[in-house]
Coordinates of C-alpha atoms in Angstrom, one line a residue:
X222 CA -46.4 -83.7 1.2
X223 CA -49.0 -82.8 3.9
X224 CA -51.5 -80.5 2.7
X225 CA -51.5 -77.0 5.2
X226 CA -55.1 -77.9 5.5
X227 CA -54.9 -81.0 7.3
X228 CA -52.5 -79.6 10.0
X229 CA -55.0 -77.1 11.5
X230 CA -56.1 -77.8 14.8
X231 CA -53.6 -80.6 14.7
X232 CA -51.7 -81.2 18.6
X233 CA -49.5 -83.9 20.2
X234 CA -52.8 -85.7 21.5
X235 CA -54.9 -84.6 18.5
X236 CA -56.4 -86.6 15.9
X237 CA -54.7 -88.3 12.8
X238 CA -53.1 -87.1 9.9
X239 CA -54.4 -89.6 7.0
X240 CA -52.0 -89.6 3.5
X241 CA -53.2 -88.3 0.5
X242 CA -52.8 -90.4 -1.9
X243 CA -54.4 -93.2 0.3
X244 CA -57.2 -91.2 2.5
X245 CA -57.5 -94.3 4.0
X246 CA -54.5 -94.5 5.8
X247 CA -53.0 -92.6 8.7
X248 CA -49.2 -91.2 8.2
X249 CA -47.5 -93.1 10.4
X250 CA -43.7 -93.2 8.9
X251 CA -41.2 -91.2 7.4
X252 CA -39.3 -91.5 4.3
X253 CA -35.6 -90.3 5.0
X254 CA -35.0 -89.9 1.0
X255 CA -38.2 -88.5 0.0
X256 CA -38.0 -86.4 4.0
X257 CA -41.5 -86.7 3.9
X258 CA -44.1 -88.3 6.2
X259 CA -45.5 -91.7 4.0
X260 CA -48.2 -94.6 5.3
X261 CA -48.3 -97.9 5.0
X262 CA -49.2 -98.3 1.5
X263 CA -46.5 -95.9 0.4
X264 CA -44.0 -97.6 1.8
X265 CA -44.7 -100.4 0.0
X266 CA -45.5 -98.9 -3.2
X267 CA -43.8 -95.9 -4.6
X268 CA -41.4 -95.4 -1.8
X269 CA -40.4 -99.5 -2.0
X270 CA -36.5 -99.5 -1.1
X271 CA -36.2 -96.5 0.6
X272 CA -35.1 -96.3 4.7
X273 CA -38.3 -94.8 6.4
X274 CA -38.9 -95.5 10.0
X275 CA -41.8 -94.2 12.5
X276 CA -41.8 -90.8 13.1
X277 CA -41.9 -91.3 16.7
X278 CA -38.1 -92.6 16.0
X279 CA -36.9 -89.7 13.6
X280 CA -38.6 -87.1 15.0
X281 CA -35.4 -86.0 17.6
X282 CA -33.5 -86.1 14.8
X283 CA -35.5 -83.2 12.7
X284 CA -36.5 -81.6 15.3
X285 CA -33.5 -80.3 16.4
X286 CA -32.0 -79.0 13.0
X287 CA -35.3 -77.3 13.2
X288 CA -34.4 -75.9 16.8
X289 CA -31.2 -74.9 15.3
X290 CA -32.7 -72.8 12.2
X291 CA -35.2 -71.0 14.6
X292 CA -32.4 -70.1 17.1
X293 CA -30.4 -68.6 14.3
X294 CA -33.8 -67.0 12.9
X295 CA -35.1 -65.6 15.8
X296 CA -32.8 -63.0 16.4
X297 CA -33.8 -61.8 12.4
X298 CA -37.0 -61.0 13.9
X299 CA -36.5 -59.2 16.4
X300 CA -33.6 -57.0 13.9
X301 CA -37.0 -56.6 11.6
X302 CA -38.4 -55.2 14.1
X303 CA -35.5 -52.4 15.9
X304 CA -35.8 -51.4 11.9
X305 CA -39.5 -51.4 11.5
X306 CA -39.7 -49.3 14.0
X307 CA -36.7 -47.0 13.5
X308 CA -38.1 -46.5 9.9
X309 CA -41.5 -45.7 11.9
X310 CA -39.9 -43.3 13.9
X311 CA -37.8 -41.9 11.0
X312 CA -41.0 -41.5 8.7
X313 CA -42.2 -39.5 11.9
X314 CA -39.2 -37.4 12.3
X315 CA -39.1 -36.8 8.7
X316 CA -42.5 -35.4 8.3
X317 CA -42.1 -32.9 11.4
X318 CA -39.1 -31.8 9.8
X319 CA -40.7 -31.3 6.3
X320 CA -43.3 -29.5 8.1
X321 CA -41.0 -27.0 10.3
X322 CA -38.8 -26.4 6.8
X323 CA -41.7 -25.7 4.7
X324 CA -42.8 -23.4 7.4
X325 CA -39.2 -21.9 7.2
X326 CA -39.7 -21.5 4.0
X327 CA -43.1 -19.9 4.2
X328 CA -41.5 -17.4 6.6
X329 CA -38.2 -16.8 4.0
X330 CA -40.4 -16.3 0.9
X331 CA -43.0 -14.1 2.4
X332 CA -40.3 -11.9 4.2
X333 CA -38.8 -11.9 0.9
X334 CA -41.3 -10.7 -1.3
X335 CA -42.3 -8.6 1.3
X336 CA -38.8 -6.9 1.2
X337 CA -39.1 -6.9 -2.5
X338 CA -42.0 -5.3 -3.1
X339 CA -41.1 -2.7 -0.8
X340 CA -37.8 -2.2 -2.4
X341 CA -39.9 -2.3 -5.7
X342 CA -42.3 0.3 -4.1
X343 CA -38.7 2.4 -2.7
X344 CA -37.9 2.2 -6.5
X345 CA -40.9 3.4 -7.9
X346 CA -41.0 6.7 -5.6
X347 CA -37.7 7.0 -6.4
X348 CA -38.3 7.0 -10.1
X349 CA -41.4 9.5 -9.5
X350 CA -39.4 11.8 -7.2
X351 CA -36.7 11.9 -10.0
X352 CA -39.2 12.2 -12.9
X353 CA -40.6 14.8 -10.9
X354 CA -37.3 16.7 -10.0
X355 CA -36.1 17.0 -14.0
X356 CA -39.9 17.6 -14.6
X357 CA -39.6 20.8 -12.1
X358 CA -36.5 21.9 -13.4
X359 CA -37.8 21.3 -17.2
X360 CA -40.5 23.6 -16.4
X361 CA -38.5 26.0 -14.6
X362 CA -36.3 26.9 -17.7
X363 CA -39.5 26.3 -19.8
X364 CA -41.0 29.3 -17.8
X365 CA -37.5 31.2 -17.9
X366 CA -36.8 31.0 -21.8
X367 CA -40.6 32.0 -22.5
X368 CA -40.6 35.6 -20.6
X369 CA -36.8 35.7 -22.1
X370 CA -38.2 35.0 -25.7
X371 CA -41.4 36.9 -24.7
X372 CA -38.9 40.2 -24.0
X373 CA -37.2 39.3 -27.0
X374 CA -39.8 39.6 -28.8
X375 CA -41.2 42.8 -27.3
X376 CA -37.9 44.7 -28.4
X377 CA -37.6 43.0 -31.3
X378 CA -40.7 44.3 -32.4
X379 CA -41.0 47.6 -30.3
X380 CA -37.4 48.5 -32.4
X381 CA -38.6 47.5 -36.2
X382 CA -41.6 48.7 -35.4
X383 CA -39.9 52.5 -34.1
X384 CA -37.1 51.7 -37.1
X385 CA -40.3 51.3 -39.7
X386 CA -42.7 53.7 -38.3
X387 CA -40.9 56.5 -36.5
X388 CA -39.9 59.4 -37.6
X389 CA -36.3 61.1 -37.1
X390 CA -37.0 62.7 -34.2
X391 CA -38.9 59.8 -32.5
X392 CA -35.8 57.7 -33.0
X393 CA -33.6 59.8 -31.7
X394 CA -35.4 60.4 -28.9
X395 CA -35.8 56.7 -28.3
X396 CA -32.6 55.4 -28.9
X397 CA -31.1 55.5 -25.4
X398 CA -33.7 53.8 -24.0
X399 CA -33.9 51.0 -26.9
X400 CA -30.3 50.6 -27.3
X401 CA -30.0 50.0 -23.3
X402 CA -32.6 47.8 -23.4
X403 CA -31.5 45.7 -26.5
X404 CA -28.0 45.4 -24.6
X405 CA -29.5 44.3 -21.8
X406 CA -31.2 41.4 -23.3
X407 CA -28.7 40.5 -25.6
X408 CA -26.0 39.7 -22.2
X409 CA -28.7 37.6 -20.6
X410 CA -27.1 34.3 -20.2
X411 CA -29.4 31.4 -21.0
X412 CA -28.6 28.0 -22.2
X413 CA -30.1 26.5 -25.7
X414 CA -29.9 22.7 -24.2
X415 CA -32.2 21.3 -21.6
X416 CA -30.4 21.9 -17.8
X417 CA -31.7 18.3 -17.6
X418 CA -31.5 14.9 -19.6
X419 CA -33.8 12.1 -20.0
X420 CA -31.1 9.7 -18.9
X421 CA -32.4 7.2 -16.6
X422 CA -32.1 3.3 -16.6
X423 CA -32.7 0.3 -14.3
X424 CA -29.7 -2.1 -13.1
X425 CA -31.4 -4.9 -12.0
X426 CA -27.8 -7.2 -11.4
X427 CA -26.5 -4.4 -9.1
X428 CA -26.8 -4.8 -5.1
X429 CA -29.2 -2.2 -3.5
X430 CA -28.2 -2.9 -0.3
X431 CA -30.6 -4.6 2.5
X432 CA -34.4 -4.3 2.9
X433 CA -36.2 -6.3 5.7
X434 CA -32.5 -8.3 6.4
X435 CA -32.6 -9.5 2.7
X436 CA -30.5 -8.9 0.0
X437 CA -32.0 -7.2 -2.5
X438 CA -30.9 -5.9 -6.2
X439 CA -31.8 -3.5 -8.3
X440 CA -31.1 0.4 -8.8
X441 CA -32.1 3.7 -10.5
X442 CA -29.6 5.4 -12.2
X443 CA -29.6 8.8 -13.5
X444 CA -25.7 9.4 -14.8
X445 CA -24.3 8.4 -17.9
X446 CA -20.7 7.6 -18.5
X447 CA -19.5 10.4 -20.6
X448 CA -16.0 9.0 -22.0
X449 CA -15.4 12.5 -23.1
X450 CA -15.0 13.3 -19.4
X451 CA -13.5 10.4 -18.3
X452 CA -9.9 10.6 -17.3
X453 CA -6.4 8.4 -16.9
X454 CA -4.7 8.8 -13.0
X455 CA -1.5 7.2 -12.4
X456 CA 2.7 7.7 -12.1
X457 CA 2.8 4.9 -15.0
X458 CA 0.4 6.4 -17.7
X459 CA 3.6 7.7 -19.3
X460 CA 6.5 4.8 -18.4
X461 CA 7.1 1.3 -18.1
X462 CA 10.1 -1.2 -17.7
X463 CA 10.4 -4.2 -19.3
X464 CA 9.1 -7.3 -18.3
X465 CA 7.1 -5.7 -15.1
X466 CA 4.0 -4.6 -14.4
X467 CA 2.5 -1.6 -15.5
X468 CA -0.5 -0.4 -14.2
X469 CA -3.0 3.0 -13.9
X470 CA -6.4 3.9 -12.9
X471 CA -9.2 4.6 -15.4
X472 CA -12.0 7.1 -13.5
X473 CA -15.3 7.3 -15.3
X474 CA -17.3 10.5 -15.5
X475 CA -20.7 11.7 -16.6
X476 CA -21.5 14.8 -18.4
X477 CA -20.9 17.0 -15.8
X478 CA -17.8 15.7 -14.6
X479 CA -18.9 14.0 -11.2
X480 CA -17.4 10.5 -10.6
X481 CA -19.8 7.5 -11.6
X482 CA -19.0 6.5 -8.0
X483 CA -20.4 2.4 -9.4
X484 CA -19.1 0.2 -12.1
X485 CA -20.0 -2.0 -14.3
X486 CA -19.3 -0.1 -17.4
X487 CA -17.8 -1.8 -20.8
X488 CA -14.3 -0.8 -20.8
X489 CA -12.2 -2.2 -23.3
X490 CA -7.9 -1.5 -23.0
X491 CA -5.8 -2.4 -26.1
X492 CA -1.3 -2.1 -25.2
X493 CA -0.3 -2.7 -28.9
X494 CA 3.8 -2.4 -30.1
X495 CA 4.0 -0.2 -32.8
X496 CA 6.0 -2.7 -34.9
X497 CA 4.1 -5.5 -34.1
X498 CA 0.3 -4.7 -34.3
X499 CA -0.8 -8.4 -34.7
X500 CA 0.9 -9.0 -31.1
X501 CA -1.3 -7.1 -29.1
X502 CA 0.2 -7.1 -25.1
X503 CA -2.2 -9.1 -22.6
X504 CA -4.0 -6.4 -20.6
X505 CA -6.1 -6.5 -17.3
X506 CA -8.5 -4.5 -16.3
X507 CA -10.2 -4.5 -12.5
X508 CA -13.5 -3.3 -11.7
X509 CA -13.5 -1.6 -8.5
X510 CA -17.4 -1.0 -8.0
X511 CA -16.7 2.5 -7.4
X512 CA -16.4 4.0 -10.9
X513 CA -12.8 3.3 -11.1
X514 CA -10.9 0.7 -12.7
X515 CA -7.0 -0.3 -12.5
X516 CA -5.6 -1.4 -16.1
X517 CA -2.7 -3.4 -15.4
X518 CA 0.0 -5.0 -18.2
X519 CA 3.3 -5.9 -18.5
X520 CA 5.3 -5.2 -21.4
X521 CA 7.7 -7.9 -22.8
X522 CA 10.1 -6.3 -24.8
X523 CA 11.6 -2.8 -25.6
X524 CA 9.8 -0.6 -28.2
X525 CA 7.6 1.8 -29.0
X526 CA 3.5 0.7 -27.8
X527 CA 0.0 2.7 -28.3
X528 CA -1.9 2.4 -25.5
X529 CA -5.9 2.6 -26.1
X530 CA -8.3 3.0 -23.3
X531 CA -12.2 3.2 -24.9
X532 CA -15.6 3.3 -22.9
X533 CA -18.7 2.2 -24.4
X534 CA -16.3 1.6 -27.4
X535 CA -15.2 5.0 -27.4
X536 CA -11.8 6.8 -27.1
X537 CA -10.9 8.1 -24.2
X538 CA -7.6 8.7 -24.5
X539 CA -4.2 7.5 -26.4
X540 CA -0.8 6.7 -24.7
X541 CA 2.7 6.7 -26.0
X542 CA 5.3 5.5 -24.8
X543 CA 9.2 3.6 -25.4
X544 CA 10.9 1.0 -23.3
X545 CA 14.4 1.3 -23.4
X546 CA 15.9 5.0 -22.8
X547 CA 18.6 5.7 -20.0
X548 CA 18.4 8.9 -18.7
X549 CA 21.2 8.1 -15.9
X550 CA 22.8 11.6 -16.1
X551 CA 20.7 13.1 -19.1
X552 CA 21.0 17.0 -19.4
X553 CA 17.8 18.6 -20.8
X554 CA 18.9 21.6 -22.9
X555 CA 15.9 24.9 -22.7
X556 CA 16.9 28.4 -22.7
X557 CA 18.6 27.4 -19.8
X558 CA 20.9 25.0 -18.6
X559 CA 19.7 22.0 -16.1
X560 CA 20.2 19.0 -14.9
X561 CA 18.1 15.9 -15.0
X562 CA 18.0 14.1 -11.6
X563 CA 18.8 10.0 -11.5
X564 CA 16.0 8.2 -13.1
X565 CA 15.5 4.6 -13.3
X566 CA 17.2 3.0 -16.4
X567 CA 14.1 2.5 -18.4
X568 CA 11.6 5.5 -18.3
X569 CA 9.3 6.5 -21.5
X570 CA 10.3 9.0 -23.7
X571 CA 7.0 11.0 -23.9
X572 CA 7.4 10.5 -20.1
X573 CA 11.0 12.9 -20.2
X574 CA 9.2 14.9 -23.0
X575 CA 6.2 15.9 -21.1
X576 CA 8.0 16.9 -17.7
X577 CA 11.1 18.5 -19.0
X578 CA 10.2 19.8 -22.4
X579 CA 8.5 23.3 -22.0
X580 CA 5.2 24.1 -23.9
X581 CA 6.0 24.5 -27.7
X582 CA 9.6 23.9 -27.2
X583 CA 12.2 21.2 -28.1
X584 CA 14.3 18.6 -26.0
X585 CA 18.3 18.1 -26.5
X586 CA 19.9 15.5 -25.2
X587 CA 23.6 14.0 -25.8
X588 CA 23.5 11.5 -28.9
X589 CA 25.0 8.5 -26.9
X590 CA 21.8 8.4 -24.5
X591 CA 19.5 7.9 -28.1
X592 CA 21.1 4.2 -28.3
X593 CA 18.3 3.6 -25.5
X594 CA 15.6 4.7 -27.8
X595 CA 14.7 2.1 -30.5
X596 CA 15.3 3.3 -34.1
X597 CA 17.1 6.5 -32.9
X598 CA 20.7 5.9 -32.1
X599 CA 21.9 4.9 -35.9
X600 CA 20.6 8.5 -36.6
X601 CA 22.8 9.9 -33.9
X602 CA 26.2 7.8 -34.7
X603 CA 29.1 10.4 -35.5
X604 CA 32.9 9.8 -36.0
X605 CA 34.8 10.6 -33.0
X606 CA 34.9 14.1 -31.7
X607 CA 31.6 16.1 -29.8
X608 CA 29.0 14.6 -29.2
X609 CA 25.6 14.5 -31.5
X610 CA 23.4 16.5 -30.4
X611 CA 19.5 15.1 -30.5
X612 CA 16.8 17.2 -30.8
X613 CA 13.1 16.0 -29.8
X614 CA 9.9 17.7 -30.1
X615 CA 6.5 16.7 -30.9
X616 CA 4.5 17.6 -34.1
X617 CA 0.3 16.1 -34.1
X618 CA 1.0 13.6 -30.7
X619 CA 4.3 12.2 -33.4
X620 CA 7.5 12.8 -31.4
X621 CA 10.3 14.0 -34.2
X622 CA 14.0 13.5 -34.2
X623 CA 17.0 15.6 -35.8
X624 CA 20.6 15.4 -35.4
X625 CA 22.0 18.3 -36.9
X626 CA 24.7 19.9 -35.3
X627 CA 27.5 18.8 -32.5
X628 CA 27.4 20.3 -29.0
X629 CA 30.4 20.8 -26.7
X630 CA 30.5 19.5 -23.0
X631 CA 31.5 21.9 -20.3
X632 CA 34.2 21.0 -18.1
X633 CA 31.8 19.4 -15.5
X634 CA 30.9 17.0 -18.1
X635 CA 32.9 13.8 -16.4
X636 CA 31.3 10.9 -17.4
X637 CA 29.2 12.3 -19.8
X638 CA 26.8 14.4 -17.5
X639 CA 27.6 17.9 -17.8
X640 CA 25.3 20.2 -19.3
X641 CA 25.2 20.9 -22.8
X642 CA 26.8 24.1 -24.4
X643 CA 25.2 24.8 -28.1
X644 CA 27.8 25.2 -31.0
X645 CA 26.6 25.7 -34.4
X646 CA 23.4 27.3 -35.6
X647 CA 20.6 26.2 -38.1
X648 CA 18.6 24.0 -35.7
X649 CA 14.9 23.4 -37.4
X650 CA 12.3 25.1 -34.5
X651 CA 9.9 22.4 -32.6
X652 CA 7.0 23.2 -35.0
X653 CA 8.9 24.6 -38.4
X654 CA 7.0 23.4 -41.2
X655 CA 10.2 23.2 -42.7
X656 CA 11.8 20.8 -40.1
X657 CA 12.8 17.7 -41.5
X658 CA 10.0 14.9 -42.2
X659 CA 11.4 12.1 -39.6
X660 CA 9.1 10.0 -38.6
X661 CA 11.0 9.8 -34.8
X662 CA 10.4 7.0 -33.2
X663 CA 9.3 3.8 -36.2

């Protein structure tokens, strides 16, 4: 091996190279199995028996297979160097565009907490403004029921005081002018609740619109959901058909019966069959952002289901209905005589109650239309002759049953659709304490 050292300054027509083990030598040969320059003294020492020659005679040899690797090397270089300096200019494009997106993002977040404190501001005045508006109206009826109480008073004492002190006379002469004035004070309408609640609460997940071109959240609201108020809209709060869809709108109120006009209230629908309560009927319920919401099921089987529909867990209202009664043809017997138009095959019950039945009054129909109505046709079976005729009415929100007496067709009956003609007497009235205890529709 030749030292690094000893090659510096070292040309074609520069000085000798001496060997290292034998300073006193100049490297003259070259030891093909060692492929290392050797001297003299080498050659006949440790590298006895091995081919060396000068290097003046080897040197073409090398030096081309060295050509060779530096052709194929060179063009690694200059591949080094297209990616040194595409990294260069990368690193440079990078940091310009780290600087224009942290400006970016300067510009977003300062626009954006400009917009929000100005919406926060907006929401503050607004909270004042309302504070300010129940505060006014607090102190208006305040200043109202004082000069009433304050009158009240007056009279209240001016009268004992005329009552305890006065004489015959004095009363007497008095009395007109006390009694009118007592009357007058006594019809003064006031009201013994505040005109004004302390109902106000923040809804910091609901959209407030835009403020500077951002999105912001966050509003003030002053109404409460009053489930008391709130009301079921719909043509299928009363029906359903088996095995489709079924669906009405829910629209929430607050105390003084205006809309809620947002959502976002905890509604909670239960469709339960009354002889399977464990098997409750999967319900959906849609929040429409504007105070409404469509509940939305779909019945499985015939029977009779309670439909509940609570806010802020409570009642708001409680359905009945029952899959399953034809009314193709069904005469509805009042004091007068009328006929049912075509309906679809399966209608609810309560539905026919509640549009044909009069207030207070009972519903006949011919006993072979109950074998629609779960649980009521064995009740209205009869041996051959006129038909059964079946009574409904409702006692407490139950619908009741009684088959008690036949009823004659009129000649227009064909095909069993002619109105009913009453024969017999002794039918229980809609709400006769003494009308029999069936339970209807179990």
């Amino acid at each position: 091996m030749v030292d690094l050292e000893d090659l510096k300054g070292y040309s074609r027509i520069g000085k000798a190279i001496l060997c290292p083990a034998h300073p006193a030598e100049e490297l003259r040969l070259f030891c093909e199995l060692c492929d290392r320059p050797v001297c003299r003294d080498c050659v006949v020492g440790d590298h006895r028996e091995h081919p060396c020659d000068f290097t003046s005679n080897v040197i073409h040899k090398h030096g081309d297979s060295v050509r060779e690797l530096l052709k194929d090397t060179q063009p690694h270089v200059e591949a080094l160097e297209d990616a040194l300096a595409q990294i260069k200019g990368t690193s440079s494009a990078l940091q310009q565009r780290v600087e224009a997106v942290a400006a970016d993002i300067r510009t977003f977040t300062e626009g954006y907490v400009k917009a929000i404190e100005e919406h926060r501001d907006k929401l503050l005045k607004q909270l004042e403004d309302i504070r300010a508006q129940k505060e006014n109206s607090l102190q208006l009826q305040k200043a109202q029921l004082e000069q009433l109480l304050a009158d009240m008073r007056t009279g209240v004492e001016f009268t004992e005081h005329l009552l305890t002190c006065g004489s015959d006379l004095e009363i007497l002469i008095t009395k007109g002018v006390v009694v009118e004035r007592l009357m007058k004070l006594n019809q003064v309408e006031y009201s013994a609740h505040p005109r004004v609640n302390d109902k106000i609460c923040f809804s910091p997940q609901e959209k407030a619109g835009r403020c500077r071109g951002y999105e912001v959240y966050g509003v003030i609201n002053t109404k409460e959901v009053d489930p008391a108020k709130c009301v079921l809209q719909g043509e299928d709060l009363h029906r359903a058909r088996e095995k489709q869809t079924t669906s009405f709108t829910l629209l929430c109120k607050d105390a003084a019966g205006e809309s809620m006009g947002r959502g976002g209230d905890n509604i909670q629908v239960a469709v339960v069959p009354k002889d399977k309560k464990d098997s409750p009927v999967r319900t959906m319920v849609q929040d429409n952002k504007d105070g409404t919401y469509c509940v939305s099921f779909t019945p499985k089987e015939p029977g009779v289901y309670t439909v509940l529909v609570c806010v802020k867990e409570q009642h708001v209202q409680v359905l009945f209905f029952a899959l399953g009664l034809n009314t193709e043809g069904l005469t509805v017997h009042h004091d007068r005589e009328e006929k049912a138009p075509l309906t679809p095959r399966r209608v609810s019950l309560l539905h026919i109650l509640l549009q044909w039945r009069p207030e207070n009054r009972s519903l006949c129909l011919w006993g072979h239309h109950a074998r629609w109505v779960p649980g009521l046709w064995p009740r209205a079976q009869r041996p051959p002759g006129p038909s059964a005729l079946v009574m409904l009415w409702e006692v407490h929100g139950e619908v009741r049953v009684h088959v008690g007496r036949r009823a004659e067709r009129s000649k227009e009956s064909a095909q069993d659709r002619g109105a009913l003609t009453a024969a017999g007497a002794g039918l229980p009235k809609p709400h006769d304490s003494t009308a029999p205890e069936d339970p209807g529709l179990d």
